CSV table of C-alpha atoms and ligand atoms in Angstrom, one decimal:
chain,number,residue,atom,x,y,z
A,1,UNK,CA,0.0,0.0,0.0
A,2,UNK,CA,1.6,3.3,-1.1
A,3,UNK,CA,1.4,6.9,0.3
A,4,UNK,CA,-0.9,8.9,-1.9
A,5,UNK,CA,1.4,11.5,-4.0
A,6,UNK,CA,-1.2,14.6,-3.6
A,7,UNK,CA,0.2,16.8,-5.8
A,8,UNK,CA,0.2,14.4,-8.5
A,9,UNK,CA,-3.0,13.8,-7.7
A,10,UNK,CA,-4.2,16.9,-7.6
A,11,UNK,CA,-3.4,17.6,-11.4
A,12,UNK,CA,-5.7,15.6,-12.1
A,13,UNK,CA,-8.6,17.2,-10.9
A,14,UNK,CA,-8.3,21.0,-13.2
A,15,UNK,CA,-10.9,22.3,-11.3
A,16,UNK,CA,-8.9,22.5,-8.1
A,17,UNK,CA,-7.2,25.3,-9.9
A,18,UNK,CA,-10.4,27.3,-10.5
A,19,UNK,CA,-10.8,30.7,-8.9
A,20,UNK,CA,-13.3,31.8,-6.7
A,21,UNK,CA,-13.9,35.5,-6.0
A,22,UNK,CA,-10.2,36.3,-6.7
A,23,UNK,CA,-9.0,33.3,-4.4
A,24,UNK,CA,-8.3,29.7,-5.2
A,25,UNK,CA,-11.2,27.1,-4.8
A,26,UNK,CA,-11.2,25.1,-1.8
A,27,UNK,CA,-13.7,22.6,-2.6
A,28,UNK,CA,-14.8,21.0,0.6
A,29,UNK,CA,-18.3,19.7,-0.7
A,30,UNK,CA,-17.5,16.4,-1.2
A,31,UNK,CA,-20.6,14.9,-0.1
A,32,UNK,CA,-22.7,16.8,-2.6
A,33,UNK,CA,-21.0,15.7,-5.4
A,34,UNK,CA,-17.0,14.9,-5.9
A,35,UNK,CA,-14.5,16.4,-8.8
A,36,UNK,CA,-13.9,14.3,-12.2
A,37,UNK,CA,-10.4,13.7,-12.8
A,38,UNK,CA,-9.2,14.0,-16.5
A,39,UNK,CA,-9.2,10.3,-16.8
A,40,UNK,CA,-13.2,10.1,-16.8
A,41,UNK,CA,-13.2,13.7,-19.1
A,42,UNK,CA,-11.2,11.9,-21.6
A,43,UNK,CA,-13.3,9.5,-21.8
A,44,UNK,CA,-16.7,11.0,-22.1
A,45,UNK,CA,-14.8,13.6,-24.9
A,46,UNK,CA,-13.5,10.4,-26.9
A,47,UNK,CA,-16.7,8.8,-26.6
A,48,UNK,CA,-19.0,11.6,-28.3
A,49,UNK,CA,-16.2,12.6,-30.9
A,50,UNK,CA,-15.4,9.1,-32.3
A,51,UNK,CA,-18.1,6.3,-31.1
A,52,UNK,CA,-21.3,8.2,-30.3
A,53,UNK,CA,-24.3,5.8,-31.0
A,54,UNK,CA,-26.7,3.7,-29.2
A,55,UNK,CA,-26.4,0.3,-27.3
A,56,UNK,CA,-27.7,-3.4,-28.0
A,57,UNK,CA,-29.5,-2.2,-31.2
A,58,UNK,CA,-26.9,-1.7,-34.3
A,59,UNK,CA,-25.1,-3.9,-36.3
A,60,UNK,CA,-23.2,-1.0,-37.3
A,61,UNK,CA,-19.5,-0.6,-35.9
A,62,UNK,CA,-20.2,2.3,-33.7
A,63,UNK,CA,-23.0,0.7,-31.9
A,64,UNK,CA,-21.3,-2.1,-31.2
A,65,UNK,CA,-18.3,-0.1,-30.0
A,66,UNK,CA,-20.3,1.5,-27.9
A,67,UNK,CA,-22.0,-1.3,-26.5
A,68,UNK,CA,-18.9,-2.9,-25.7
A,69,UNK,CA,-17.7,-0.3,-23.5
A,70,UNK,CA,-20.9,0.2,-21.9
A,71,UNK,CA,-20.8,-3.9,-21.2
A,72,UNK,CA,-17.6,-3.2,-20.3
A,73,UNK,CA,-17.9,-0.8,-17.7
A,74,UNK,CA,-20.5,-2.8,-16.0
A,75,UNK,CA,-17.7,-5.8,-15.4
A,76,UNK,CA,-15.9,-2.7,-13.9
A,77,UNK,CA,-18.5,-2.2,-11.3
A,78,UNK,CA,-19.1,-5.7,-10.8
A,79,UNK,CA,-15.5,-6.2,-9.7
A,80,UNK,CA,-15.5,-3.1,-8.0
A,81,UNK,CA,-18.1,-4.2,-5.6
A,82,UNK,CA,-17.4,-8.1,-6.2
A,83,UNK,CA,-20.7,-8.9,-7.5
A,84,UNK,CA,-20.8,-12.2,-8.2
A,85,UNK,CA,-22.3,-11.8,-12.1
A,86,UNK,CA,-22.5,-8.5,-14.0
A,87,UNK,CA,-26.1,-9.4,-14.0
A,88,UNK,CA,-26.9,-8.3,-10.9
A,89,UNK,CA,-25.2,-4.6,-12.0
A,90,UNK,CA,-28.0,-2.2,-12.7
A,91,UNK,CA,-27.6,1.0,-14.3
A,92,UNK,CA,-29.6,3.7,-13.0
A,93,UNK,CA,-29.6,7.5,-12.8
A,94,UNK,CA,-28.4,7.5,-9.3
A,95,UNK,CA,-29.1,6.3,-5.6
A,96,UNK,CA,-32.4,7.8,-5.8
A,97,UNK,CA,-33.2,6.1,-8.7
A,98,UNK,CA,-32.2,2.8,-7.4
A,99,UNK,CA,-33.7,3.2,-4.3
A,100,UNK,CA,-37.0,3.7,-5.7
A,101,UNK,CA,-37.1,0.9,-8.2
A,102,UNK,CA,-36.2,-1.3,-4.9
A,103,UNK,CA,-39.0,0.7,-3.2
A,104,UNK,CA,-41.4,0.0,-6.3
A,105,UNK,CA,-40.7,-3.1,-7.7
A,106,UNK,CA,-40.4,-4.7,-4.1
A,107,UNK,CA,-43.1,-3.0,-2.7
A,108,UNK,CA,-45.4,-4.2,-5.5
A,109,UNK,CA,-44.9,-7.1,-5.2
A,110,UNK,CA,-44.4,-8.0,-1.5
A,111,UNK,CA,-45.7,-5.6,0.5
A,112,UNK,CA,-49.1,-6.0,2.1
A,113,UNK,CA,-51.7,-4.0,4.4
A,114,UNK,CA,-50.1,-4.6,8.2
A,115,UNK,CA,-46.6,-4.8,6.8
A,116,UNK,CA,-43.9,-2.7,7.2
A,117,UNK,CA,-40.7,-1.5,6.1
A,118,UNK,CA,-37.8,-0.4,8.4
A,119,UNK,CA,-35.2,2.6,7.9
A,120,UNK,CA,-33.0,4.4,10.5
A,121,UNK,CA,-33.6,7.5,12.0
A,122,UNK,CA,-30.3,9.2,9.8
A,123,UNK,CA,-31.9,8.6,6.6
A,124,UNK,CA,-31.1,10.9,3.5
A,125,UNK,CA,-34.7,11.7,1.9
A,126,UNK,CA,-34.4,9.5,-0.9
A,127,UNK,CA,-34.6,6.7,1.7
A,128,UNK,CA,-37.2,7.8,3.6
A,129,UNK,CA,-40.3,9.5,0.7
A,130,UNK,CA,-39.8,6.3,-1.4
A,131,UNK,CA,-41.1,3.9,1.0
A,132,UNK,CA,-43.9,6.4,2.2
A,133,UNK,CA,-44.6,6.6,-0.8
A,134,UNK,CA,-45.2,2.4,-1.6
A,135,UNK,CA,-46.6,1.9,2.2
A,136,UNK,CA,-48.9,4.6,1.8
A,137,UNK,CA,-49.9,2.5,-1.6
A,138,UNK,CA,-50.1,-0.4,0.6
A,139,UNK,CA,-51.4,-0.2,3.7
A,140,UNK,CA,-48.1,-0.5,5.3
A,141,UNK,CA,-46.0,1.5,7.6
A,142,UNK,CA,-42.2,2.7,7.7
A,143,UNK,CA,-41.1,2.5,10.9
A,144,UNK,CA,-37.6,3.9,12.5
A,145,UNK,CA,-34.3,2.6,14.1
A,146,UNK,CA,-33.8,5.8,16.6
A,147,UNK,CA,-30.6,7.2,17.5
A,148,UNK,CA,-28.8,8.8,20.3
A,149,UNK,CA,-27.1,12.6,20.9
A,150,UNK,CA,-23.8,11.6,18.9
A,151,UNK,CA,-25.1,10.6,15.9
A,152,UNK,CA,-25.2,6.5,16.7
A,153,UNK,CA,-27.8,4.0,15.9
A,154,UNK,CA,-29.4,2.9,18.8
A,155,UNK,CA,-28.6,-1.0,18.2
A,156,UNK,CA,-30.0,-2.1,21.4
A,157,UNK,CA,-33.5,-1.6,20.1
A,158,UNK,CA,-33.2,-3.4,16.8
A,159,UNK,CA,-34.1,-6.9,18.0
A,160,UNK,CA,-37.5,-5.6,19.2
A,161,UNK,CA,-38.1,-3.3,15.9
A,162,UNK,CA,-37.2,-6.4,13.6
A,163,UNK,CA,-40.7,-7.9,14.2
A,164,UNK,CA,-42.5,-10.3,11.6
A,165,UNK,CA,-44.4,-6.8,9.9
A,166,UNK,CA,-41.4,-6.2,8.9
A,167,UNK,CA,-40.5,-7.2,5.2
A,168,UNK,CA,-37.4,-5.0,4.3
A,169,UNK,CA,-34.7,-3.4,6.2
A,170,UNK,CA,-32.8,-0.2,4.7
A,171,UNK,CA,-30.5,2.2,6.2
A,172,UNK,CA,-27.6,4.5,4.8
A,173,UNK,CA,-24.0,2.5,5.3
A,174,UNK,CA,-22.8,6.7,5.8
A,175,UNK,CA,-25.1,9.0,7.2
A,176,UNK,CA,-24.3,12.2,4.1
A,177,UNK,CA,-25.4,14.9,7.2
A,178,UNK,CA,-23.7,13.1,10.5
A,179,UNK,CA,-21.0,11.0,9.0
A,180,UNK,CA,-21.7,8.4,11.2
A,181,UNK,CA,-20.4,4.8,9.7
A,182,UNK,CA,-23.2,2.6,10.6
A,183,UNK,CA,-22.5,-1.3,12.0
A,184,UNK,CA,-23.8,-2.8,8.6
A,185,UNK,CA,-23.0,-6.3,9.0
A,186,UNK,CA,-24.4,-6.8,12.3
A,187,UNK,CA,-27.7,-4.7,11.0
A,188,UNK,CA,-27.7,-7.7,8.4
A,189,UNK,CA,-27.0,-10.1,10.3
A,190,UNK,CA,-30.0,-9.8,12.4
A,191,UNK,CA,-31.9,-9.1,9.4
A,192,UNK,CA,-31.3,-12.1,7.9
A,193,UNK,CA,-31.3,-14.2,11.0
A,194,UNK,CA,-35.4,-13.1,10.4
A,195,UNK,CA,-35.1,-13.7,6.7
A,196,UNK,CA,-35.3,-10.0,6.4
A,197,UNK,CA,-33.8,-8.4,3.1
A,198,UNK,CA,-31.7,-5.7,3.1
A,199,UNK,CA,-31.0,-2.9,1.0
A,200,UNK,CA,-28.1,-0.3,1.5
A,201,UNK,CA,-27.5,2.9,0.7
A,202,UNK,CA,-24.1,2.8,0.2
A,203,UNK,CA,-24.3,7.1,-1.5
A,204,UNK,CA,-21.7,8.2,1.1
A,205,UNK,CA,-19.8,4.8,1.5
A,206,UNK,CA,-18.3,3.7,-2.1
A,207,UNK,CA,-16.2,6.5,-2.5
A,208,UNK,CA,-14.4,6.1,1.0
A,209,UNK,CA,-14.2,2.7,1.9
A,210,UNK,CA,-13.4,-0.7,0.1
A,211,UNK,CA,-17.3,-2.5,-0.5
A,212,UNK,CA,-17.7,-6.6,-1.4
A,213,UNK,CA,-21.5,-7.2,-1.5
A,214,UNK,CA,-21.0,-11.2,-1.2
A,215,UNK,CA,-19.3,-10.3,1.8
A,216,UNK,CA,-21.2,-8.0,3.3
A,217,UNK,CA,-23.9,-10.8,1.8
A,218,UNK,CA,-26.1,-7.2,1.5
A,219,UNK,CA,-29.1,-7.4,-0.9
A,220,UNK,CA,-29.2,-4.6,-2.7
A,221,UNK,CA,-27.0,-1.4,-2.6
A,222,UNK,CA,-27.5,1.7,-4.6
A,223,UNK,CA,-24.9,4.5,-5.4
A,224,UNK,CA,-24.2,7.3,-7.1
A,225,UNK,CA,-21.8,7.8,-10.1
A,226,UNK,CA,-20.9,11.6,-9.5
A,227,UNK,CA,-20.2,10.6,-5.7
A,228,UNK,CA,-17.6,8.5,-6.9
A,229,UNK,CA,-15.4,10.8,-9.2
A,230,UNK,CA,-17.6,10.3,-12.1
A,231,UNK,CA,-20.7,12.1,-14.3
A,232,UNK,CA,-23.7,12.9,-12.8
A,233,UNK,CA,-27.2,11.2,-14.1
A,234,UNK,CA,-25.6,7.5,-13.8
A,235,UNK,CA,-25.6,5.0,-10.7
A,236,UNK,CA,-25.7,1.9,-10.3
A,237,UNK,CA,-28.2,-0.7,-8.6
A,238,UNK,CA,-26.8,-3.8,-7.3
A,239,UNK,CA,-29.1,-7.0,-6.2
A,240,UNK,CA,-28.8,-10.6,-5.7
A,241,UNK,CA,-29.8,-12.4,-8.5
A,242,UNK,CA,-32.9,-14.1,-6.7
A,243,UNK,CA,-34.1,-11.1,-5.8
A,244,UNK,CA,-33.5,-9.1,-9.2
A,245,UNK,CA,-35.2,-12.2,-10.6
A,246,UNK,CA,-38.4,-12.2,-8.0
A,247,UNK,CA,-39.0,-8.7,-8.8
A,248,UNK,CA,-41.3,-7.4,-11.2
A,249,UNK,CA,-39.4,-4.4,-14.1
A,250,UNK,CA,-40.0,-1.0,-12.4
A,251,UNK,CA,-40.3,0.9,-16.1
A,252,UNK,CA,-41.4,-0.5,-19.4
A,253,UNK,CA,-40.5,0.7,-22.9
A,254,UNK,CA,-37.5,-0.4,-25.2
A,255,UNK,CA,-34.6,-2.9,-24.1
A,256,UNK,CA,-36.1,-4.4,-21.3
A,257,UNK,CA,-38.5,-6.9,-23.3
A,258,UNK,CA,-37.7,-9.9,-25.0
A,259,UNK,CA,-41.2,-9.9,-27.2
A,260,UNK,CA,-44.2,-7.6,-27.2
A,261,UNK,CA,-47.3,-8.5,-28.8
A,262,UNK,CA,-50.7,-6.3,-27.8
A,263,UNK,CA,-51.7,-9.2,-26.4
A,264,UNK,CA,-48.3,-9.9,-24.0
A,265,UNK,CA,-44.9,-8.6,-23.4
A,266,UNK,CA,-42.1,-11.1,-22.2
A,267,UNK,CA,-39.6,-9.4,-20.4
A,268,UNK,CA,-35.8,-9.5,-21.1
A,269,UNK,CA,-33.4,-11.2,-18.9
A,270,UNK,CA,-31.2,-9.3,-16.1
A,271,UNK,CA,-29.8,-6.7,-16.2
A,272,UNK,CA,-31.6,-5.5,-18.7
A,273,UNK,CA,-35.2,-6.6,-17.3
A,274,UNK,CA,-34.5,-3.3,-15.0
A,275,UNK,CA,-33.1,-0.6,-17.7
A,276,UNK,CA,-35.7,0.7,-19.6
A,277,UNK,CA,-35.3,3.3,-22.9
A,278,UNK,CA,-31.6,4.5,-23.7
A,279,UNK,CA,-29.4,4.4,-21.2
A,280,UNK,CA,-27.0,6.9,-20.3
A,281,UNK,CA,-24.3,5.5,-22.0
A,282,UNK,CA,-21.4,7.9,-22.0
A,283,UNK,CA,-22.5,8.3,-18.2
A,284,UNK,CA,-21.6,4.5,-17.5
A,285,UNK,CA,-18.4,4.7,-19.6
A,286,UNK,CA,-17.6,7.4,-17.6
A,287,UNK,CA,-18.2,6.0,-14.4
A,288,UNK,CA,-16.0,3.1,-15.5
A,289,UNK,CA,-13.7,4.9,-16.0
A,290,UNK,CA,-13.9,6.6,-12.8
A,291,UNK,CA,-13.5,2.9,-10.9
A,292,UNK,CA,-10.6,2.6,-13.1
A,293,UNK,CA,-9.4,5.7,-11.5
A,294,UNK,CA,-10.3,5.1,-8.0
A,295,UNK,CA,-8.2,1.3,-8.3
A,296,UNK,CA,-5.5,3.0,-9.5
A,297,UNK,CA,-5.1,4.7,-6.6
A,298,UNK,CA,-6.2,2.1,-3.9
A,299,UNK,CA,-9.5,2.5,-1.7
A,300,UNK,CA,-7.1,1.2,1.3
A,301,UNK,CA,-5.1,4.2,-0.1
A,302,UNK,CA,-8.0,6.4,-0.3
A,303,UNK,CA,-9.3,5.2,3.6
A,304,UNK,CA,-6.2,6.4,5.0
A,305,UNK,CA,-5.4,9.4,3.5
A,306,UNK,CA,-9.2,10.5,3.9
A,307,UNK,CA,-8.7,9.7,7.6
A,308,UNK,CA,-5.9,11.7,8.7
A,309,UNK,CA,-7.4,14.8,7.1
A,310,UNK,CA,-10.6,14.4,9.1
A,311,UNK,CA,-8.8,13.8,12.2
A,312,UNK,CA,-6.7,16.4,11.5
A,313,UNK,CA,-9.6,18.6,10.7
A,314,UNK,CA,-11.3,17.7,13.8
A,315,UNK,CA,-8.9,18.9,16.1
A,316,UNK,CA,-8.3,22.3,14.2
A,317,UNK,CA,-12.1,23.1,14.0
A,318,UNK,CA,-12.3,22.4,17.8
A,319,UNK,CA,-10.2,25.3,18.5
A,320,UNK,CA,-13.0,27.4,17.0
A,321,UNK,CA,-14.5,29.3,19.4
A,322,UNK,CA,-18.3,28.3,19.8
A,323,UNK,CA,-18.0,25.7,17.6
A,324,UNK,CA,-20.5,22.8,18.1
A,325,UNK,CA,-20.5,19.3,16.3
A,326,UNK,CA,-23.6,17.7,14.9
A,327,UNK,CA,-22.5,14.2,14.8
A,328,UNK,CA,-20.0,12.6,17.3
A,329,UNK,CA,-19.9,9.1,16.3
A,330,UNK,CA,-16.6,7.0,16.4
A,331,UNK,CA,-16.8,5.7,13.6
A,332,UNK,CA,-17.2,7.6,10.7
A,333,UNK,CA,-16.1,8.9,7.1
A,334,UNK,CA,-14.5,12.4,6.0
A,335,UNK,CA,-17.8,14.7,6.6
A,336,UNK,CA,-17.9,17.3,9.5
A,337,UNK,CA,-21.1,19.0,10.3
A,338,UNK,CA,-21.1,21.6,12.8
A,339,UNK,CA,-22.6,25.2,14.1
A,340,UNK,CA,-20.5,28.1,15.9
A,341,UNK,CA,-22.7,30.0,18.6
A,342,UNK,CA,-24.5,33.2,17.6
A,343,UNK,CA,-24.2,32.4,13.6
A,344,UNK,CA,-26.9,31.1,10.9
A,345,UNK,CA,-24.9,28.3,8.4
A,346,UNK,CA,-26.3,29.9,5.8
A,347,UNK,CA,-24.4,33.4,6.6
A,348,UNK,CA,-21.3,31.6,7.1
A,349,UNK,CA,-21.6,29.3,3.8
A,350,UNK,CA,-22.0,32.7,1.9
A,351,UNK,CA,-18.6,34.3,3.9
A,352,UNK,CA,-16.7,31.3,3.5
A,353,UNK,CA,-17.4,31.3,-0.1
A,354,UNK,CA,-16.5,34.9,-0.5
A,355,UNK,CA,-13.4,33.5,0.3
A,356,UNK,CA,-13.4,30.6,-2.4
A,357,UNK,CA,-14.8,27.9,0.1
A,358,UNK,CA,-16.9,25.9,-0.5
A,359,UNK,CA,-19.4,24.0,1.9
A,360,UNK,CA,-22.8,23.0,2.0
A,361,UNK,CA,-25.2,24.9,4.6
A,362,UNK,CA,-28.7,23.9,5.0
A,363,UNK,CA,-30.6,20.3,6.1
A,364,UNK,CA,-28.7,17.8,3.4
A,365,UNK,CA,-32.1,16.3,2.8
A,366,UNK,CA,-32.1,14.9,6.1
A,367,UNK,CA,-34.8,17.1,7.7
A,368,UNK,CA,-35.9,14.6,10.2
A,369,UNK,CA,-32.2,14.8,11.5
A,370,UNK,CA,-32.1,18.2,12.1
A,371,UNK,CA,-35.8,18.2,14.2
A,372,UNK,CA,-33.8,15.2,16.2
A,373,UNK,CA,-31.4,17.9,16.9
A,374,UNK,CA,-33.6,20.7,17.2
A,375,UNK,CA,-32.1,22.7,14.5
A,376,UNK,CA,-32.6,24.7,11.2
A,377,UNK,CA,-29.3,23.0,9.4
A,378,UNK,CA,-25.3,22.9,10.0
A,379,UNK,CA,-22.4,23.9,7.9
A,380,UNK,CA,-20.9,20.9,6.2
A,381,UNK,CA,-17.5,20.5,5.1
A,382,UNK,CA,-16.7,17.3,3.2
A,383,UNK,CA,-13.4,15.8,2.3
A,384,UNK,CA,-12.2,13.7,-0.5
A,385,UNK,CA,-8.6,12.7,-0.9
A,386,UNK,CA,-7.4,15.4,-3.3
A,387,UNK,CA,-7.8,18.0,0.0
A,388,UNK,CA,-4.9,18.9,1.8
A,389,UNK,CA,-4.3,19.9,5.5
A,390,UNK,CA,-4.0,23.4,3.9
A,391,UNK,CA,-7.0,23.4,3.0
A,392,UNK,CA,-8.4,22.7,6.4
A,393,UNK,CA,-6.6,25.4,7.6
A,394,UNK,CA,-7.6,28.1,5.5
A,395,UNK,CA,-11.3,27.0,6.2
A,396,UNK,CA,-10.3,27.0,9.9
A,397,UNK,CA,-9.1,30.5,8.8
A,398,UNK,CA,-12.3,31.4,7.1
A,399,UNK,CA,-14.6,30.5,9.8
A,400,UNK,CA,-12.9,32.8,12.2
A,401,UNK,CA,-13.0,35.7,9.7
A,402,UNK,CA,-16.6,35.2,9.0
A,403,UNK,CA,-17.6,34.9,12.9
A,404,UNK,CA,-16.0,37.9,13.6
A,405,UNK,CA,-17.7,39.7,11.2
A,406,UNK,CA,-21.0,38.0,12.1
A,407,UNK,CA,-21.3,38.4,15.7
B,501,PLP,C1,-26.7,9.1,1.9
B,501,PLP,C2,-27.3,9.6,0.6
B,501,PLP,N1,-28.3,8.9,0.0
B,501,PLP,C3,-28.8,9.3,-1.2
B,501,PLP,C4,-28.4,10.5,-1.8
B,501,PLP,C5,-29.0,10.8,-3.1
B,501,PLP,O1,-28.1,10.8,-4.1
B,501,PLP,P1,-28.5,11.3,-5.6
B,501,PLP,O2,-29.1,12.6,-5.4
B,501,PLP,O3,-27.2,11.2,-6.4
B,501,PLP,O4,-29.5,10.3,-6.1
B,501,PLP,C6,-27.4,11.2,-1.2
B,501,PLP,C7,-26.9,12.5,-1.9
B,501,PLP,O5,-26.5,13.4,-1.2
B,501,PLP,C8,-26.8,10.8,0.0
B,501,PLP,O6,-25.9,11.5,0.6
């Protein structure tokens, strides 16, 4: 395992050299979406100037070109998570997307009046509205794994909540607004000990952490391409086969049939049962070659240089007068939400910017964490393993020169 060689790495991402306001960007909104490296720009340049066409339809040279290296990049993703057949790789247009064809599909066909479907209380939005939306449908209710003052699952009460309503378990491996890193192999575990499916959010986790779905033996996992160095508008689904096969198609329309007739469509086989219309082809070359990108580097790599830069970060923003962390968990991944005393997030997300930093302010979609905590939003500053510690220390900098003007 090597050292990561930042400013190598660094080149990589042009953007990092942009200006903001007359200073250099500090991009420390990581969570929201990541940076593309030149790698994955090449690639979506190279494929609309010399291969543009469409997938699984031509005999022509160009579609099958292309339909090799959108085949291709789904291997990618199946090693990258070690799915045990590409089949059970779904492209979608993100976590949100995956989550509801899960919520949908599943839901449809397996959800009843009395059931229920459980989340955790840290939930991003997009794994909350989507089974309100199906239990509402049918009869059945979502209930919630609480959690405690620092941001933890409260694991002691997971026994009781995994009663026989309840048909699906799904819970974020990375809570996007807390950081917290949630215990997900003993929340399967006991999931499956009751024959419980489970789905994972794994939006906040595949860019930080090394992820095997055999091992985990997880269900289904849904993620984000642009969260993971690559375009936005593609992600990927994963399920076991069983379950992919179980489950009705969540869209209908071209690709995903074998025969129509007015009389009766036959559906096509997996993957493509689940990936209706054109896909978004140069989006799933593009996060291939992202993967490519991230193995290049190591994950293990990745881990560790991600973790010294929040604990570093977490001892310089301590010394920040009134400062007050939402989200105290031991375990967790490079995101640090937090408050100072006597100053709106909002105000300081506009002063820090002035300055060419960038955070997110506001709820991060996780309004039913901020009621836990009894507040409006935080500031959030996100790492990814281009940042440096001088970049934590101008934003340590920044906070201090925006609560002095603000209080
Ligand atoms: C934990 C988590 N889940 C889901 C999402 C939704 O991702 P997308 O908007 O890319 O579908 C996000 C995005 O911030 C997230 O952080």
């Amino acid at each position: 395992m090597g050292k990561l060689a930042i400013e190598d790495i660094r080149k990589d991402f042009p953007i990092l050299e942009t200006e903001v306001f007359g200073k250099k960007l500090v991009y420390l909104d990581n969570a929201a979406t990541t940076q593309k490296p030149v790698q994955v720009l090449k690639v979506l340049e190279e494929y609309y100037e010399r291969y543009n066409s469409n997938v699984h339809r031509g005999v022509h040279s160009l579609s099958q070109q292309a339909t090799a290296a959108y085949e291709n990049a789904r291997h990618t993703v199946a090693a990258f998570i070690n799915a045990a057949s590409s089949d059970e790789v779904i492209f979608t247009k993100g976590t949100t997307d995956g989550i509801n064809l899960v919520a949908s599909s599943f839901g449809k066909k397996f959800l009843h009046q009395g059931d229920s479907i459980l989340i955790s209380a840290m939930e991003h939005h997009s794994n909350i509205v989507p089974w309100q939306m199906i239990c509402e449908e049918k009869g059945a209710t979502l209930k919630v794994i609480p959690m405690d003052e620092n941001g933890v699952l409260k694991m002691e009460l997971l026994p009781e909540l995994l009663d026989e309503s309840v048909k699906l378990l799904s819970f974020t491996y990375v809570s996007n607004s807390l950081g917290t890193i949630n215990p997900a192999r003993e929340l399967i575990r006991q999931a499956h000990a009751k024959n419980i499916p489970v789905l994972m959010d794994v939006a906040q986790a595949i860019q930080h952490m090394p992820l095997d779905v055999q091992e985990l033996d997880v269900d289904f996992i849904s993620f984000s391409g642009h969260k993971l160095y690559g375009p936005t508008g593609i992600g990927v689904l994963y399920g076991k086969e069983k379950w992919l096969n179980a489950l009705p198609p969540y869209q209908g329309g071209g690709d995903m049939i074998k025969t129509v007739t007015f009389e009766k469509t036959i559906y096509n086989a997996l993957p493509y049962k689940f990936e209706a219309g054109t896909p978004d082809i140069s989006g799933a070359i593009g996060l291939g070659a992202a993967i490519a990108y991230v193995n290049s580097i190591g994950l293990d790599v990745i881990a560790e240089a991600e973790h010294e830069l929040l604990t570093y970060a977490l001892a310089k923003l301590a010394e920040v007068e009134g400062i007050q962390f939402i989200g105290k968990a031991e375990e967790r991944a490079s995101v640090i939400s937090f408050l100072i005393e006597g100053v709106h997030p909002y105000d300081l997300g506009e002063l820090l910017d002035k300055q060419g930093i960038a955070v997110r302010t506001g709820h991060h979609c996780t309004e039913p964490v901020m009621d836990f905590f009894g507040i409006p939003g935080t500031c959030r500053a996100s790492f990814a393993f281009y940042n440096t510690t001088d970049e934590v220390d101008l934003l340590v900098a920044g906070i201090k020169r925006a609560a002095a003007i603000l209080i």
